[in-house]
mmCIF file of C-alpha atoms in Angstrom:
data_model
loop_
_atom_site.group_PDB
_atom_site.id
_atom_site.type_symbol
_atom_site.label_atom_id
_atom_site.label_comp_id
_atom_site.label_asym_id
_atom_site.label_seq_id
_atom_site.Cartn_x
_atom_site.Cartn_y
_atom_site.Cartn_z
ATOM 1 C CA UNK A 1 32.615 80.347 28.373
ATOM 2 C CA UNK A 2 34.519 79.644 31.551
ATOM 3 C CA UNK A 3 34.352 76.265 33.282
ATOM 4 C CA UNK A 4 33.961 77.842 36.698
ATOM 5 C CA UNK A 5 33.468 81.297 38.190
ATOM 6 C CA UNK A 6 36.700 83.319 38.643
ATOM 7 C CA UNK A 7 37.852 85.595 41.346
ATOM 8 C CA UNK A 8 38.171 89.230 40.415
ATOM 9 C CA UNK A 9 41.620 90.717 40.243
ATOM 10 C CA UNK A 10 42.357 92.746 43.311
ATOM 11 C CA UNK A 11 41.145 96.321 42.896
ATOM 12 C CA UNK A 12 38.760 95.695 39.998
ATOM 13 C CA UNK A 13 35.497 95.268 41.941
ATOM 14 C CA UNK A 14 35.063 99.015 42.464
ATOM 15 C CA UNK A 15 35.698 99.699 38.806
ATOM 16 C CA UNK A 16 33.177 97.066 37.702
ATOM 17 C CA UNK A 17 30.536 98.373 40.101
ATOM 18 C CA UNK A 18 31.088 101.910 38.787
ATOM 19 C CA UNK A 19 30.819 100.636 35.209
ATOM 20 C CA UNK A 20 27.544 98.872 36.019
ATOM 21 C CA UNK A 21 26.159 101.996 37.614
ATOM 22 C CA UNK A 22 27.214 104.059 34.577
ATOM 23 C CA UNK A 23 24.655 102.035 32.624
ATOM 24 C CA UNK A 24 21.741 102.408 35.112
ATOM 25 C CA UNK A 25 21.170 103.043 38.774
ATOM 26 C CA UNK A 26 20.364 99.765 40.507
ATOM 27 C CA UNK A 27 20.199 97.909 43.803
ATOM 28 C CA UNK A 28 22.922 95.581 45.120
ATOM 29 C CA UNK A 29 21.404 92.352 43.916
ATOM 30 C CA UNK A 30 20.851 93.900 40.495
ATOM 31 C CA UNK A 31 24.484 94.877 40.287
ATOM 32 C CA UNK A 32 25.641 91.352 41.150
ATOM 33 C CA UNK A 33 23.312 89.885 38.520
ATOM 34 C CA UNK A 34 24.325 92.432 35.868
ATOM 35 C CA UNK A 35 28.037 91.801 36.457
ATOM 36 C CA UNK A 36 27.507 88.071 36.189
ATOM 37 C CA UNK A 37 25.601 88.603 32.933
ATOM 38 C CA UNK A 38 28.147 90.996 31.450
ATOM 39 C CA UNK A 39 30.938 88.567 32.260
ATOM 40 C CA UNK A 40 29.045 85.590 30.800
ATOM 41 C CA UNK A 41 29.031 83.999 34.228
ATOM 42 C CA UNK A 42 32.774 84.290 34.830
ATOM 43 C CA UNK A 43 32.385 86.716 37.786
ATOM 44 C CA UNK A 44 30.032 85.829 40.585
ATOM 45 C CA UNK A 45 30.064 88.242 43.469
ATOM 46 C CA UNK A 46 29.324 87.337 47.017
ATOM 47 C CA UNK A 47 27.165 89.561 49.219
ATOM 48 C CA UNK A 48 30.079 90.241 51.616
ATOM 49 C CA UNK A 49 32.278 91.761 48.866
ATOM 50 C CA UNK A 50 29.434 93.973 47.715
ATOM 51 C CA UNK A 51 28.549 95.046 51.237
ATOM 52 C CA UNK A 52 32.094 96.272 51.869
ATOM 53 C CA UNK A 53 32.177 98.056 48.524
ATOM 54 C CA UNK A 54 28.842 99.753 49.243
ATOM 55 C CA UNK A 55 30.335 101.165 52.396
ATOM 56 C CA UNK A 56 33.592 102.232 50.745
ATOM 57 C CA UNK A 57 32.304 103.842 47.519
ATOM 58 C CA UNK A 58 29.877 106.342 49.073
ATOM 59 C CA UNK A 59 32.536 107.462 51.590
ATOM 60 C CA UNK A 60 34.794 108.171 48.627
ATOM 61 C CA UNK A 61 32.020 110.191 46.967
ATOM 62 C CA UNK A 62 31.867 107.842 43.971
ATOM 63 C CA UNK A 63 28.267 106.658 44.418
ATOM 64 C CA UNK A 64 25.257 107.783 46.372
ATOM 65 C CA UNK A 65 22.172 105.828 47.379
ATOM 66 C CA UNK A 66 18.444 106.297 47.762
ATOM 67 C CA UNK A 67 15.573 104.048 48.675
ATOM 68 C CA UNK A 68 13.228 103.097 45.839
ATOM 69 C CA UNK A 69 10.544 100.511 45.064
ATOM 70 C CA UNK A 70 11.690 97.604 42.916
ATOM 71 C CA UNK A 71 9.792 95.986 40.062
ATOM 72 C CA UNK A 72 8.597 93.427 42.665
ATOM 73 C CA UNK A 73 7.108 96.195 44.802
ATOM 74 C CA UNK A 74 9.809 95.880 47.489
ATOM 75 C CA UNK A 75 11.919 98.681 48.914
ATOM 76 C CA UNK A 76 15.598 98.494 48.062
ATOM 77 C CA UNK A 77 18.560 100.803 48.259
ATOM 78 C CA UNK A 78 19.489 101.931 44.758
ATOM 79 C CA UNK A 79 23.022 103.095 44.022
ATOM 80 C CA UNK A 80 23.722 105.946 41.652
ATOM 81 C CA UNK A 81 27.040 106.935 40.080
ATOM 82 C CA UNK A 82 28.159 110.469 40.997
ATOM 83 C CA UNK A 83 30.056 112.825 38.734
ATOM 84 C CA UNK A 84 33.191 112.089 40.799
ATOM 85 C CA UNK A 85 32.474 108.363 40.290
ATOM 86 C CA UNK A 86 32.218 108.847 36.525
ATOM 87 C CA UNK A 87 35.594 110.608 36.467
ATOM 88 C CA UNK A 88 37.169 107.786 38.548
ATOM 89 C CA UNK A 89 35.650 105.177 36.209
ATOM 90 C CA UNK A 90 37.143 106.908 33.199
ATOM 91 C CA UNK A 91 40.539 107.157 34.825
ATOM 92 C CA UNK A 92 40.540 103.536 36.036
ATOM 93 C CA UNK A 93 39.341 102.263 32.692
ATOM 94 C CA UNK A 94 42.290 103.958 30.899
ATOM 95 C CA UNK A 95 44.746 102.633 33.501
ATOM 96 C CA UNK A 96 43.278 99.136 33.288
ATOM 97 C CA UNK A 97 43.627 99.213 29.484
ATOM 98 C CA UNK A 98 47.230 100.267 29.838
ATOM 99 C CA UNK A 99 48.020 97.481 32.304
ATOM 100 C CA UNK A 100 46.312 94.803 30.215
ATOM 101 C CA UNK A 101 48.255 95.911 27.102
ATOM 102 C CA UNK A 102 51.495 95.801 29.057
ATOM 103 C CA UNK A 103 50.773 92.307 30.464
ATOM 104 C CA UNK A 104 49.853 91.084 26.944
ATOM 105 C CA UNK A 105 53.149 92.441 25.551
ATOM 106 C CA UNK A 106 55.080 90.796 28.335
ATOM 107 C CA UNK A 107 53.403 87.423 27.815
ATOM 108 C CA UNK A 108 54.003 87.588 24.032
ATOM 109 C CA UNK A 109 57.752 88.356 24.480
ATOM 110 C CA UNK A 110 60.066 85.584 23.339
#
């Protein structure tokens, strides 16, 4: 468990949002909560970062949105992963794995 929340590595927010939406369509607050849960509290997203991502990702065709009623009977914009978004997630997940493995090898070098 981390002592304090961490900043995301640059460029990973989109990938993590796509991963969250691959599990279930959800609204912005739900995405923030789910990412915090999945990271055991290490990643805490601010609304500003999500707002910018929710403008960028639909323009790229990676997610779409629709208005729905939440469990609390409120209207919220729900985000849904598109087929193009699923392909991007697969590609970025492979690339991220490659980069992490390379960094690990570099740090273990003596």
